[in-house]
Amino acid sequence: MNFQFMNPDELKAKIEAGEEIVVVDIRDPGSFAAGSIKGSLLLSNDNVQLFIEQTDKSRPVIVCCYHGNSSQSAAQFLAEQGFNDTYSLQGGYELWKTVCPEYCH
């Protein structure tokens, strides 16, 4: 199973439609605390196993990093763990905060 790409406009549409999605942020805790996508979860080596065990694998999972590079390998890893609908957010948080600032905190 492989991941797919999602651009900020597509993610915004899913959020606005109230779709049951999971957004995970793999940036460092300081960057996450300074600003993140509303409703996103910080995912790290410390909690990834718990996330895999406790998250519904049928729900779409969108992985966010700084610029959309690291999220690709994380999304692929999650797809290999059985998540059926996994995405890497194109442009990462840097693009997200310019395109969709109303969904940042």
PDB file of C-alpha atoms in Angstrom:
ATOM      1  CA  MET A   1       0.000   0.000   0.000  1.00  0.00           C
ATOM      2  CA  ASN A   2       1.311   3.454  -0.874  1.00  0.00           C
ATOM      3  CA  PHE A   3       0.507   6.956   0.284  1.00  0.00           C
ATOM      4  CA  GLN A   4      -0.921   9.730  -1.892  1.00  0.00           C
ATOM      5  CA  PHE A   5      -0.402  13.474  -1.977  1.00  0.00           C
ATOM      6  CA  MET A   6      -2.913  16.060  -0.789  1.00  0.00           C
ATOM      7  CA  ASN A   7      -2.626  19.791  -1.347  1.00  0.00           C
ATOM      8  CA  PRO A   8      -3.745  22.391   1.205  1.00  0.00           C
ATOM      9  CA  ASP A   9      -6.956  23.222  -0.681  1.00  0.00           C
ATOM     10  CA  GLU A  10      -7.989  19.555  -0.664  1.00  0.00           C
ATOM     11  CA  LEU A  11      -7.339  19.281   3.076  1.00  0.00           C
ATOM     12  CA  LYS A  12      -9.227  22.512   3.728  1.00  0.00           C
ATOM     13  CA  ALA A  13     -12.222  21.121   1.808  1.00  0.00           C
ATOM     14  CA  LYS A  14     -12.191  17.939   3.919  1.00  0.00           C
ATOM     15  CA  ILE A  15     -12.044  19.979   7.143  1.00  0.00           C
ATOM     16  CA  GLU A  16     -14.873  22.273   6.010  1.00  0.00           C
ATOM     17  CA  ALA A  17     -16.988  19.284   4.975  1.00  0.00           C
ATOM     18  CA  GLY A  18     -16.558  17.812   8.472  1.00  0.00           C
ATOM     19  CA  GLU A  19     -14.996  14.623   7.151  1.00  0.00           C
ATOM     20  CA  GLU A  20     -13.645  12.132   9.686  1.00  0.00           C
ATOM     21  CA  ILE A  21      -9.927  12.630   9.080  1.00  0.00           C
ATOM     22  CA  VAL A  22      -6.798  12.438  11.213  1.00  0.00           C
ATOM     23  CA  VAL A  23      -4.079  15.049  10.709  1.00  0.00           C
ATOM     24  CA  VAL A  24      -0.702  14.241  12.255  1.00  0.00           C
ATOM     25  CA  ASP A  25       2.241  16.616  12.485  1.00  0.00           C
ATOM     26  CA  ILE A  26       5.730  15.122  12.577  1.00  0.00           C
ATOM     27  CA  ARG A  27       7.633  18.366  13.201  1.00  0.00           C
ATOM     28  CA  ASP A  28       9.502  18.907  16.452  1.00  0.00           C
ATOM     29  CA  PRO A  29       7.445  19.713  19.581  1.00  0.00           C
ATOM     30  CA  GLY A  30       8.593  23.348  19.684  1.00  0.00           C
ATOM     31  CA  SER A  31       7.506  24.008  16.103  1.00  0.00           C
ATOM     32  CA  PHE A  32       4.198  22.239  16.721  1.00  0.00           C
ATOM     33  CA  ALA A  33       3.571  24.349  19.833  1.00  0.00           C
ATOM     34  CA  ALA A  34       4.413  27.558  17.946  1.00  0.00           C
ATOM     35  CA  GLY A  35       1.816  26.822  15.270  1.00  0.00           C
ATOM     36  CA  SER A  36      -0.038  23.846  13.856  1.00  0.00           C
ATOM     37  CA  ILE A  37      -3.087  22.802  11.880  1.00  0.00           C
ATOM     38  CA  LYS A  38      -6.173  23.020  14.095  1.00  0.00           C
ATOM     39  CA  GLY A  39      -7.056  19.574  15.414  1.00  0.00           C
ATOM     40  CA  SER A  40      -3.756  17.978  14.425  1.00  0.00           C
ATOM     41  CA  LEU A  41      -1.859  15.554  16.635  1.00  0.00           C
ATOM     42  CA  LEU A  42       1.871  15.649  17.280  1.00  0.00           C
ATOM     43  CA  LEU A  43       3.313  12.324  16.127  1.00  0.00           C
ATOM     44  CA  SER A  44       6.808  11.302  17.223  1.00  0.00           C
ATOM     45  CA  ASN A  45       8.884   8.203  17.753  1.00  0.00           C
ATOM     46  CA  ASP A  46       7.632   8.255  21.353  1.00  0.00           C
ATOM     47  CA  ASN A  47       3.935   7.891  20.502  1.00  0.00           C
ATOM     48  CA  VAL A  48       3.805   6.380  17.010  1.00  0.00           C
ATOM     49  CA  GLN A  49       3.259   2.811  18.230  1.00  0.00           C
ATOM     50  CA  LEU A  50       0.340   3.902  20.422  1.00  0.00           C
ATOM     51  CA  PHE A  51      -1.081   5.886  17.477  1.00  0.00           C
ATOM     52  CA  ILE A  52      -0.880   2.803  15.243  1.00  0.00           C
ATOM     53  CA  GLU A  53      -2.589   0.640  17.861  1.00  0.00           C
ATOM     54  CA  GLN A  54      -5.369   3.077  18.772  1.00  0.00           C
ATOM     55  CA  THR A  55      -6.284   4.812  15.499  1.00  0.00           C
ATOM     56  CA  ASP A  56      -8.974   3.536  13.149  1.00  0.00           C
ATOM     57  CA  LYS A  57      -7.003   2.465  10.088  1.00  0.00           C
ATOM     58  CA  SER A  58      -9.962   3.114   7.770  1.00  0.00           C
ATOM     59  CA  ARG A  59      -9.918   6.867   8.510  1.00  0.00           C
ATOM     60  CA  PRO A  60      -7.877   9.070   6.158  1.00  0.00           C
ATOM     61  CA  VAL A  61      -4.566  10.117   7.744  1.00  0.00           C
ATOM     62  CA  ILE A  62      -2.833  13.256   6.487  1.00  0.00           C
ATOM     63  CA  VAL A  63       0.809  13.707   7.514  1.00  0.00           C
ATOM     64  CA  CYS A  64       2.229  17.222   7.842  1.00  0.00           C
ATOM     65  CA  CYS A  65       5.888  18.225   8.218  1.00  0.00           C
ATOM     66  CA  TYR A  66       7.770  21.467   7.523  1.00  0.00           C
ATOM     67  CA  HIS A  67       7.784  21.546   3.712  1.00  0.00           C
ATOM     68  CA  GLY A  68       6.193  18.290   2.542  1.00  0.00           C
ATOM     69  CA  ASN A  69       9.356  16.185   2.296  1.00  0.00           C
ATOM     70  CA  SER A  70       9.677  14.226   5.565  1.00  0.00           C
ATOM     71  CA  SER A  71       5.948  13.622   5.565  1.00  0.00           C
ATOM     72  CA  GLN A  72       6.311  11.404   2.518  1.00  0.00           C
ATOM     73  CA  SER A  73       8.366   8.760   4.323  1.00  0.00           C
ATOM     74  CA  ALA A  74       6.133   8.998   7.404  1.00  0.00           C
ATOM     75  CA  ALA A  75       3.012   8.595   5.256  1.00  0.00           C
ATOM     76  CA  GLN A  76       4.559   5.585   3.529  1.00  0.00           C
ATOM     77  CA  PHE A  77       5.426   4.060   6.913  1.00  0.00           C
ATOM     78  CA  LEU A  78       1.835   4.498   8.133  1.00  0.00           C
ATOM     79  CA  ALA A  79       0.504   2.993   4.899  1.00  0.00           C
ATOM     80  CA  GLU A  80       2.757  -0.023   5.502  1.00  0.00           C
ATOM     81  CA  GLN A  81       1.283  -0.326   9.023  1.00  0.00           C
ATOM     82  CA  GLY A  82      -2.163  -0.903   7.558  1.00  0.00           C
ATOM     83  CA  PHE A  83      -3.620   2.592   7.202  1.00  0.00           C
ATOM     84  CA  ASN A  84      -5.736   2.398   4.048  1.00  0.00           C
ATOM     85  CA  ASP A  85      -5.971   6.077   3.110  1.00  0.00           C
ATOM     86  CA  THR A  86      -2.708   7.918   3.867  1.00  0.00           C
ATOM     87  CA  TYR A  87      -1.543  11.268   2.493  1.00  0.00           C
ATOM     88  CA  SER A  88       1.468  13.569   2.598  1.00  0.00           C
ATOM     89  CA  LEU A  89       0.483  17.242   2.774  1.00  0.00           C
ATOM     90  CA  GLN A  90       2.150  19.023  -0.127  1.00  0.00           C
ATOM     91  CA  GLY A  91       4.152  22.058   0.950  1.00  0.00           C
ATOM     92  CA  GLY A  92       3.899  21.088   4.617  1.00  0.00           C
ATOM     93  CA  TYR A  93       2.988  23.496   7.368  1.00  0.00           C
ATOM     94  CA  GLU A  94       4.904  26.326   5.695  1.00  0.00           C
ATOM     95  CA  LEU A  95       2.530  26.314   2.722  1.00  0.00           C
ATOM     96  CA  TRP A  96      -0.511  25.488   4.864  1.00  0.00           C
ATOM     97  CA  LYS A  97      -0.114  28.571   7.072  1.00  0.00           C
ATOM     98  CA  THR A  98      -0.009  30.859   4.035  1.00  0.00           C
ATOM     99  CA  VAL A  99      -2.923  29.212   2.189  1.00  0.00           C
ATOM    100  CA  CYS A 100      -5.159  28.402   5.179  1.00  0.00           C
ATOM    101  CA  PRO A 101      -4.196  30.678   8.102  1.00  0.00           C
ATOM    102  CA  GLU A 102      -7.735  30.452   9.490  1.00  0.00           C
ATOM    103  CA  TYR A 103      -7.065  26.777  10.291  1.00  0.00           C
ATOM    104  CA  CYS A 104      -3.862  27.386  12.246  1.00  0.00           C
ATOM    105  CA  HIS A 105      -3.330  27.819  15.953  1.00  0.00           C
TER     106      HIS A 105
END
